Coordinates of C-alpha atoms and ligand atoms in Angstrom, one line a residue:
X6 CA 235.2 208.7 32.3
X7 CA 234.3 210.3 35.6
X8 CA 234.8 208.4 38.8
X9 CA 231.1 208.6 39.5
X10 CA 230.4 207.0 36.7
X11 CA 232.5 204.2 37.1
X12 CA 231.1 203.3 40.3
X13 CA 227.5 203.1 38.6
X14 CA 229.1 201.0 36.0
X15 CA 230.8 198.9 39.0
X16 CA 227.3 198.7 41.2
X17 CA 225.6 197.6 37.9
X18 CA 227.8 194.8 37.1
X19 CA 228.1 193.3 40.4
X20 CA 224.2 193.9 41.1
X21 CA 223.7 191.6 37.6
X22 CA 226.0 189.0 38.8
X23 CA 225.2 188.7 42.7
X24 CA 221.4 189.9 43.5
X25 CA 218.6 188.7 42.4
X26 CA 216.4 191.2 41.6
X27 CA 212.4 190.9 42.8
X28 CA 209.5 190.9 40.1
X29 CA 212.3 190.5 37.1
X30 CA 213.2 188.5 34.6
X31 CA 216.9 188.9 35.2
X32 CA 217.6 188.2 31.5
X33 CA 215.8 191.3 30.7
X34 CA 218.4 193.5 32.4
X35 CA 220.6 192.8 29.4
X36 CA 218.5 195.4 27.2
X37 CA 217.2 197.8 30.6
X38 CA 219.3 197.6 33.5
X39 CA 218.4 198.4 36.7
X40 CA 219.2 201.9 38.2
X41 CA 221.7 202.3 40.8
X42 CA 220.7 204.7 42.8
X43 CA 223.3 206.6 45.1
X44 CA 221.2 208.8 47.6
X45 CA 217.2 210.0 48.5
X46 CA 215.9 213.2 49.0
X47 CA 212.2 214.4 49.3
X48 CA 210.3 212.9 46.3
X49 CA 213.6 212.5 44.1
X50 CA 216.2 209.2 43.7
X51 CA 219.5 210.4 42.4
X52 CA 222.0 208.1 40.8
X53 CA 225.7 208.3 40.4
X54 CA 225.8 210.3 37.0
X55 CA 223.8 213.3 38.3
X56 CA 220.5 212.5 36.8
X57 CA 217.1 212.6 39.5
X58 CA 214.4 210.7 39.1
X59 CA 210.5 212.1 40.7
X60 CA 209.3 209.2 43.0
X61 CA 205.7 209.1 41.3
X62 CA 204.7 205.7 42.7
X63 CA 206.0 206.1 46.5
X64 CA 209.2 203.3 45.4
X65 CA 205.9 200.6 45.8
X66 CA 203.4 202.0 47.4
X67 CA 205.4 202.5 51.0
X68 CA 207.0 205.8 50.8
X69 CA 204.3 209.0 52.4
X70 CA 207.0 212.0 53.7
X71 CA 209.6 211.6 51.3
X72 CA 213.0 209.5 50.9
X73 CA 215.7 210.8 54.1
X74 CA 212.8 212.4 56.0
X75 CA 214.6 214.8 58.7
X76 CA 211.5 213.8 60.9
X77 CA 212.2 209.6 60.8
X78 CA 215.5 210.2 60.6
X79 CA 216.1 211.9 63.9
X80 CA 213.1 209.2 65.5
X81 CA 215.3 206.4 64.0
X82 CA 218.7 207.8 65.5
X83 CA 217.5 208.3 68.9
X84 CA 216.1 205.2 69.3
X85 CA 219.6 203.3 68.2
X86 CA 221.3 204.9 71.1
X87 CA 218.7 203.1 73.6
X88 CA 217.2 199.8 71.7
X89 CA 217.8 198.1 68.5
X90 CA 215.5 194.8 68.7
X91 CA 214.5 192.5 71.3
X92 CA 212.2 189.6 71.0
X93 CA 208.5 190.2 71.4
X94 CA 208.0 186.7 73.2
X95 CA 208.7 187.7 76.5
X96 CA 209.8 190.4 76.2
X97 CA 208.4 194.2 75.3
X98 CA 209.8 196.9 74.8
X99 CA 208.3 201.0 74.7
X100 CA 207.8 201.9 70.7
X101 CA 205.8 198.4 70.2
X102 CA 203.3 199.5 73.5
X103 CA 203.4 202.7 72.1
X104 CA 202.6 201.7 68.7
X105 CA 200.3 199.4 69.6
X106 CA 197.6 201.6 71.6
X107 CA 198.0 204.6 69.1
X108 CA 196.9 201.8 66.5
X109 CA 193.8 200.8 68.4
X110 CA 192.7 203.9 68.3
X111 CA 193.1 204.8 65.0
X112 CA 191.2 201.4 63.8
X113 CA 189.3 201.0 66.7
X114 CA 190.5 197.1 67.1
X115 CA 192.5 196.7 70.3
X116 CA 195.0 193.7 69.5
X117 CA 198.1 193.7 67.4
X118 CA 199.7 191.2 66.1
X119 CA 203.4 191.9 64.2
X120 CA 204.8 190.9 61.3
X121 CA 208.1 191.9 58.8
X122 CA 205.7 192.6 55.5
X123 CA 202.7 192.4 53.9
X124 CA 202.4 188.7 52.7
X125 CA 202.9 187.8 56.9
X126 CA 200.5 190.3 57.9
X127 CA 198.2 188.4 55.4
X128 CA 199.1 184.8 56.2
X129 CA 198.5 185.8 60.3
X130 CA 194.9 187.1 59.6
X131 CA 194.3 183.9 57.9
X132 CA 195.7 181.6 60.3
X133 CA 194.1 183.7 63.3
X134 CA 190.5 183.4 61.5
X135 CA 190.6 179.7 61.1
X136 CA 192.5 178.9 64.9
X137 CA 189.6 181.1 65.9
X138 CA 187.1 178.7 64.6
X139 CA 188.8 175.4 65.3
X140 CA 189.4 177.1 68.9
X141 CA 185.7 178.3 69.0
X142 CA 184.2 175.1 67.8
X143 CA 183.2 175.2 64.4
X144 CA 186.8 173.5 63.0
X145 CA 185.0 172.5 59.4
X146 CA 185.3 176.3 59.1
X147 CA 188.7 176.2 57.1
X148 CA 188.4 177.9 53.8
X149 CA 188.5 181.3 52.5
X150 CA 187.0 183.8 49.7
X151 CA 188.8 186.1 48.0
X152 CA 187.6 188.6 45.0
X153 CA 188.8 188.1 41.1
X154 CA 191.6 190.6 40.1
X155 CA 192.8 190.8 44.1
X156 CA 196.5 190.4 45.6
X157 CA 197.7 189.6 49.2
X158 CA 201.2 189.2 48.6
X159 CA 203.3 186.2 47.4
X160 CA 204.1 183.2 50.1
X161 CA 201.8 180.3 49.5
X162 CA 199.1 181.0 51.7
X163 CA 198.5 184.7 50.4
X164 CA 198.6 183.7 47.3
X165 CA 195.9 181.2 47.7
X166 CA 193.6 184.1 48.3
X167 CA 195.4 186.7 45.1
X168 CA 194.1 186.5 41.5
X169 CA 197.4 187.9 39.5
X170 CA 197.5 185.2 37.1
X171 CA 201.0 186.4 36.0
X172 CA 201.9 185.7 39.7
X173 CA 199.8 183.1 40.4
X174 CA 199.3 180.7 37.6
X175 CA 203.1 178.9 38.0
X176 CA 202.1 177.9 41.3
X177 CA 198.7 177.3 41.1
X178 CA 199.6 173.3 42.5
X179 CA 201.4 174.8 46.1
X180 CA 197.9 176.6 46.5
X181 CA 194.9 176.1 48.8
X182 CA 191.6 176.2 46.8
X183 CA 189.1 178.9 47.5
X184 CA 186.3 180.9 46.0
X185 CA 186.5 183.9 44.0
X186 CA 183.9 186.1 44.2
X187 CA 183.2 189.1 41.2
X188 CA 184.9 192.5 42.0
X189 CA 182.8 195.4 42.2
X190 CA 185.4 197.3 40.1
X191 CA 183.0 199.9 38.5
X192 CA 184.6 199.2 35.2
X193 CA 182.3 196.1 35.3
X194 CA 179.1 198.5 34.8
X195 CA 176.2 197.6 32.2
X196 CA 175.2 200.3 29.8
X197 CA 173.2 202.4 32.4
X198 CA 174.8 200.7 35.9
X199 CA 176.0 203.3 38.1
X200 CA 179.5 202.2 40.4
X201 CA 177.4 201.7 43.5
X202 CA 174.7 199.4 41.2
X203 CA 178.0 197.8 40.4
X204 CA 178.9 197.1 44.3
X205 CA 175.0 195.8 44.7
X206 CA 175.1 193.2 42.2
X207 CA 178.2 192.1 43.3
X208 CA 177.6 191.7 46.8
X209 CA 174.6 189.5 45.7
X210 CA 177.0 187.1 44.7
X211 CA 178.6 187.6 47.3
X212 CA 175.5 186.4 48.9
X213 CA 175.0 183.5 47.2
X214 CA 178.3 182.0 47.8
X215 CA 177.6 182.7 51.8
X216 CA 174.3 180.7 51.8
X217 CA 175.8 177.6 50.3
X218 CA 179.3 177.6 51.8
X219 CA 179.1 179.6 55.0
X220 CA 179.5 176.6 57.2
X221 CA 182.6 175.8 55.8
X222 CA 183.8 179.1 55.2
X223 CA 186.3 181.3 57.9
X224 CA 187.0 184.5 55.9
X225 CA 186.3 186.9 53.4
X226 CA 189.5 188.9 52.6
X227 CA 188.8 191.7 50.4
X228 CA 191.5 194.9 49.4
X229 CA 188.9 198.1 50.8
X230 CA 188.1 200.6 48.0
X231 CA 191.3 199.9 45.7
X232 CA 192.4 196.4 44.1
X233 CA 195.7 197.9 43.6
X234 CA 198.4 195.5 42.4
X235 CA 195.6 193.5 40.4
X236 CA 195.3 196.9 38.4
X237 CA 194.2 199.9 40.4
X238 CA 190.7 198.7 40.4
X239 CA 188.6 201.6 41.9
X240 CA 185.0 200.3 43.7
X241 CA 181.7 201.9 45.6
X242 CA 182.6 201.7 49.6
X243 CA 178.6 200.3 49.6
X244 CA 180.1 196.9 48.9
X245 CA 181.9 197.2 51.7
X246 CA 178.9 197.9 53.6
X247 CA 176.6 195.0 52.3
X248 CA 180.1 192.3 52.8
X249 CA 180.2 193.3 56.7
X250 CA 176.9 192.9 56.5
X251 CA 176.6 189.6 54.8
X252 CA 179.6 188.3 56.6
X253 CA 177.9 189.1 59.9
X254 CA 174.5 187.5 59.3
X255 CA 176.6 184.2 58.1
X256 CA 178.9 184.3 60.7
X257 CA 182.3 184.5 58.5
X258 CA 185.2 186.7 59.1
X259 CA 185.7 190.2 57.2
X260 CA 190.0 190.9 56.8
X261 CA 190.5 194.4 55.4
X262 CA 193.8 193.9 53.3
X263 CA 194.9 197.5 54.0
X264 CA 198.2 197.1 53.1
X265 CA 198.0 198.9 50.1
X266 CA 194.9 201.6 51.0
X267 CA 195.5 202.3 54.8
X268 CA 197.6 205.2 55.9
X269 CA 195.7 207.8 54.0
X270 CA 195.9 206.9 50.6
X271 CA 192.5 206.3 49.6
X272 CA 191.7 209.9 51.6
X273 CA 190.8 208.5 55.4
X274 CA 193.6 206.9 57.3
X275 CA 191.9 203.5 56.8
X276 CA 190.0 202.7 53.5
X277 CA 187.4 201.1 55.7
X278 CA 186.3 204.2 57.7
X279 CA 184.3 205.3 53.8
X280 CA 182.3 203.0 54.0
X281 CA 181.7 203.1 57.8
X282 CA 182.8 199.5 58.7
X283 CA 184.6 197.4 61.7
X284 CA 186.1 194.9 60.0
X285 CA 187.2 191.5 62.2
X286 CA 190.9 192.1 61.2
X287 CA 193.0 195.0 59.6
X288 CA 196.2 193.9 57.9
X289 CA 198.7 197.0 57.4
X290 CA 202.3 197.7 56.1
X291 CA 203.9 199.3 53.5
X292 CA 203.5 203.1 54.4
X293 CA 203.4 201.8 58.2
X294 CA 207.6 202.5 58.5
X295 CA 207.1 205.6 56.2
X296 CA 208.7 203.5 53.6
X297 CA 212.0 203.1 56.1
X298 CA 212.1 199.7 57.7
X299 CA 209.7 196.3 56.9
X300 CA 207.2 196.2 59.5
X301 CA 203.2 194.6 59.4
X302 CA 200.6 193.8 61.7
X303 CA 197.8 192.6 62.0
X304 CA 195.0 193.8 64.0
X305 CA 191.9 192.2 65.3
X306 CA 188.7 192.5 68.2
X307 CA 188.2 191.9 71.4
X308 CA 186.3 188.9 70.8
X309 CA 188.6 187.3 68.4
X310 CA 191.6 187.7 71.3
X311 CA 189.4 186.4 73.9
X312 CA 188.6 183.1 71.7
X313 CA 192.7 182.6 72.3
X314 CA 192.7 183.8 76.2
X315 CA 193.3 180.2 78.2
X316 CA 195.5 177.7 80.1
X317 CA 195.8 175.7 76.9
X318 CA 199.4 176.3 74.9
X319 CA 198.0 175.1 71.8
X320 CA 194.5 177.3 71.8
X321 CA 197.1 180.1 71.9
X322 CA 198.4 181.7 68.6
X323 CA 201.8 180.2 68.6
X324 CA 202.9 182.0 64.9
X325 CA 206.1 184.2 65.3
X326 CA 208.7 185.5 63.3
X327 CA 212.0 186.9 64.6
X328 CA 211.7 190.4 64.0
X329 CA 208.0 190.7 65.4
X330 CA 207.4 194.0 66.5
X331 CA 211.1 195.4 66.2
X332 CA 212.2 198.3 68.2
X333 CA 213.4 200.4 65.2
X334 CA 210.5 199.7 63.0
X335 CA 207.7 200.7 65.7
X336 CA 209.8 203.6 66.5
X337 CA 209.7 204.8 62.4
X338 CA 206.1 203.8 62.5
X339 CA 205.3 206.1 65.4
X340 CA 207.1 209.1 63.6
X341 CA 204.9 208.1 60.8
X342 CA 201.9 208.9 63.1
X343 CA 203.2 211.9 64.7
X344 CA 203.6 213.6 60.9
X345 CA 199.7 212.8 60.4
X346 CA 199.0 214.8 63.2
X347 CA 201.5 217.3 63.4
X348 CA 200.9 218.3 59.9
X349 CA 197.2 217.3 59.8
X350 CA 198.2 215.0 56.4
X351 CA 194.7 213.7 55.8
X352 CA 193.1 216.9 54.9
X353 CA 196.2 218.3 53.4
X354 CA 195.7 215.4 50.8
X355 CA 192.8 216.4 50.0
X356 CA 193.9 219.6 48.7
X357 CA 196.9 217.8 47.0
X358 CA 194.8 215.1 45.6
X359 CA 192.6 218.1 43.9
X360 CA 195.3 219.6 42.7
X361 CA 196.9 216.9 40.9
X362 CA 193.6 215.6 39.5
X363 CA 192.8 219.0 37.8
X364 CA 196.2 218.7 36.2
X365 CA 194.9 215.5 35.2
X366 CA 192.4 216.6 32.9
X367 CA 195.4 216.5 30.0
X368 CA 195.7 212.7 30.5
X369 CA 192.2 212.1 30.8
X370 CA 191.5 214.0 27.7
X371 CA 194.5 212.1 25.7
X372 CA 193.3 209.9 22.7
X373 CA 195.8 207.4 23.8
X374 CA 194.1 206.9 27.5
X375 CA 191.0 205.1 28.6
X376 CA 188.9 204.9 31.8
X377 CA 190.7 207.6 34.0
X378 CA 189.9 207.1 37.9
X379 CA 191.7 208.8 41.2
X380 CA 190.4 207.4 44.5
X381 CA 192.4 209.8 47.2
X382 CA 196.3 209.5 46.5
X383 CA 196.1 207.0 43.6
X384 CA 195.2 207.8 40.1
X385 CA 195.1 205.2 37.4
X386 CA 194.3 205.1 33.7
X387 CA 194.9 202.8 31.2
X388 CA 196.8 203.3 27.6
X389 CA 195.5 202.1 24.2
X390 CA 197.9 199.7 23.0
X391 CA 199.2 196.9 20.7
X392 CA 202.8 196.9 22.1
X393 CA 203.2 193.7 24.5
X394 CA 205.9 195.5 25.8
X395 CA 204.5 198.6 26.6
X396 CA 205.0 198.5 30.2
X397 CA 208.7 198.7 30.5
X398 CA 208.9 200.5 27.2
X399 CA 207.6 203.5 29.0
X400 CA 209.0 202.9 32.5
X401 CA 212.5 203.7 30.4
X402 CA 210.6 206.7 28.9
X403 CA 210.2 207.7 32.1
X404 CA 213.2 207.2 33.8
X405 CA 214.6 209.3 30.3
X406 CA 212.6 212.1 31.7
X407 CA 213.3 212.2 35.7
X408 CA 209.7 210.0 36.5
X409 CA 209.8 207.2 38.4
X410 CA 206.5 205.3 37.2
X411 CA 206.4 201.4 36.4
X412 CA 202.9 200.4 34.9
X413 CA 200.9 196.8 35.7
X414 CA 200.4 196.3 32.1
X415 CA 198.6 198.5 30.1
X416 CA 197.6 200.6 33.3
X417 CA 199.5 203.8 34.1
X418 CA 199.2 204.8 37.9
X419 CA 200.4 207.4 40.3
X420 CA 201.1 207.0 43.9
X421 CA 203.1 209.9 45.3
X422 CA 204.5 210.6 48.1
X423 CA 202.0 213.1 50.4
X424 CA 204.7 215.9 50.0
X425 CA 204.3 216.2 46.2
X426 CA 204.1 220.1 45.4
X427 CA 202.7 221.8 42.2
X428 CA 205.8 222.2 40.1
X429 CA 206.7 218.9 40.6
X430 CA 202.8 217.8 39.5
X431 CA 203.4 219.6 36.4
X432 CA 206.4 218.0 35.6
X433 CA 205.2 214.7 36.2
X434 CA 202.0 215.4 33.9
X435 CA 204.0 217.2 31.2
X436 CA 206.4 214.0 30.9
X437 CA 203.7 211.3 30.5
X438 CA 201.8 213.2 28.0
X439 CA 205.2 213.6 26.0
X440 CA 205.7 210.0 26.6
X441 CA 201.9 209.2 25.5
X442 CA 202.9 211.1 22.4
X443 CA 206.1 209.6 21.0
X444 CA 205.6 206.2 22.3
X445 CA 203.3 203.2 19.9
Ligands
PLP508 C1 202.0 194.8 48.6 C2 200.7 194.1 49.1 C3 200.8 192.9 49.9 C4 202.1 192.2 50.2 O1 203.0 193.0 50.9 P1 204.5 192.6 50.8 O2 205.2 193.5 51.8 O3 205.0 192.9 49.4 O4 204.6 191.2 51.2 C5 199.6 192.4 50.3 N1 198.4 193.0 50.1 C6 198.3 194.1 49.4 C7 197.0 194.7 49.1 C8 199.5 194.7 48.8 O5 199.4 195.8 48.1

């Protein structure tokens, strides 16, 4: 036995005995352990015996240039040398300014507020929304709707507002109540519906929910163009059009979960900009850090800041975690920005995003798969199946053949990193056809 070797078998054992692993039934790992990995380079994981694994799904969704990035890397060292973290209450520091107006610009909403991840991001644009109407004068203003089949993360508040029943249901006594509202997921098309008659007929009952229950109601919070954890749900941007709309006439808050769909991957650098909307707050993370460090915020108006502006303590916004707005973080997050305009990422995507959906055609055709969709950098399909086990069945597949790829279910998806070239596209589309083909 190599000495490599015995340190995976080392890592494994003491991983098993002393971490408790996220998303897992831990009892599971007796038949499919987990994977120590040793090192990252570019869109491959390698572990301890050799073997390299393609990092198809961006390691969750927050990985754009590629694991040890030279670029970050560098950012990240020369900002150790001057500033590590200091509190952001009373305090600032330059990456957070820096970050901060480059941001604004970008969204075109001038206040950010930070957070460590997604589910805080989430849980400040819902506190902010209703402070704002307690603050503004409308305090029966207090509840919140959400669409079926969406996820904002798992602390008690956010998931008040997701629909995941596997997440959801155990808890469902710690939660707030709110409304769901239909998705406009254009898999819910009538014979004859196009995807944008899909969007229309769900924003009527959208509609309907606003005229009863807009007095009481602070906040619509909606996942822009992709329900992604609830499935890769793909919908027409003109439902984002008719909820800014609706939200506006009724005087209720729009919050743009862009968590998942900002930072280029549904083709813009915000979701939103498709369908040509402001919303009243912009929740990002994942791919904010380039997948380095865990780092939200939450970004809102003028108006909404302004509603906070006074000589009262408590009409301020007096939420704050301890690594708000650290130093390293921003400083990885402005890298982030520099490589979308150094290297002009959004329109290079689209290129990529052509590329890989031509190659496609081979899944899309397969007898095994159903309902293929691509929105930007995500493709999803889903796989005919009697297995109840299909989704880790073919994540080993996978990891047997060098892809990293970890359905929701019965629903295959692809989120790459934006540095994926053509070779490694093949690969990736060779191996789940072979999988499609052996596995039941
Ligand atoms: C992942 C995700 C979250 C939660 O982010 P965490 O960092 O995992 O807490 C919230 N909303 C959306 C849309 C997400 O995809």
């Amino acid at each position: 036995m190599s000495a490599q070797l015995s340190q995976n078998q080392d890592l494994l054992s003491r991983t098993l005995r002393s971490v408790w692993h996220p998303c897992t039934q831990m009892k599971h790992h007796e038949r499919m352990p987990p994977v120590p990995i040793a090192r990252g380079n570019g869109m491959w994981l390698y572990d301890f015996d050799g073997n390299r694994y393609l990092d198809a799904i961006s390691s969750w969704w927050v990985n754009l240039f590629g694991h040890a990035n030279p670029r970050i890397n560098a950012a990240l060292s020369g900002q150790l040398d001057r500033l590590e973290h200091v509190m952001l209450a009373g305090f600032t520091h330059e990456p957070v300014v820096q970050l901060s107006e480059r941001l604004a610009v970008l969204t075109g909403l001038s206040h950010s507020f930070y957070g460590s991840d997604g589910a805080s991001a989430v849980e400040i644009a819902l506190k902010m929304s209703f402070h704002y109407w307690k603050n503004f004068g409308r305090p029966q203003k207090t509840a919140f709707l959400s669409l079926k089949n969406g996820y904002h993360g798992e602390t008690v508040g956010a998931l008040s507002v997701t629909d995941v029943p596997l997440f959801r249901d155990t808890y469902a006594a710690l939660l707030q109540r709110t409304t769901q509202l239909p998705s406009p997921d254009w898999r819910n098309a009538r014979p004859g519906e196009s995807s944008e008659q899909v969007a229309i007929r769900a924003a009527s009952a959208l509609e309907a929910v606003l005229v009863e229950q807009h007095e009481r109601t602070a906040a619509l919070i909606v996942e822009p163009l992709v329900q992604a954890a609830g499935g890769m749900a793909m919908y027409h941007p003109r439902y984002l059009r008719e909820a800014r709309a609706l939200c506006d006439r009724h005087g209720v808050h729009l919050i743009a979960d862009e968590i998942a769909v900002g930072y280029g991957r549904t083709g813009s650098f915000l979701a939103c900009e498709q369908a040509g909307i402001r919303p009243d707050f912009v929740c990002l993370s994942k791919g904010i850090t380039g997948g380095y460090l865990p780092l939200s915020v939450t970004l809102t108006t003028d108006e909404v800041y302004r509603v906070f502006y006074d000589d009262e303590m408590t009409r301020g916004f007096l939420h704050s975690h301890s690594y708000s707005g650290n130093a390293l973080a921003c400083r990885a997050a402005l890298a982030v920005l520099d490589i979308f305009e150094d290297d002009a990422v959004i329109a290079g995507n689209l290129a990529r995003s052509a590329q890989l959906t031509s190659r496609c055609a081979r899944i899309a055709d397969h007898p095994r798969t159903r309902q293929f969709r691509n929105t930007g950098m995500i493709w999803a399909f889903e796989i005919e199946t009697t297995d109840p086990q299909f989704a880790r069945k073919f994540h080993g597949h996978a990891l047997d053949r060098g892809l990293l790829l970890r359905p929701l279910g019965n629903t295959v998806y692809l989120m790459p990193p934006y540095i994926m070239e053509e070779e490694q596209m093949e690969m990736l589309v060779a191996g789940i056809c072979a999988i499609l083909d052996v596995t039941d």
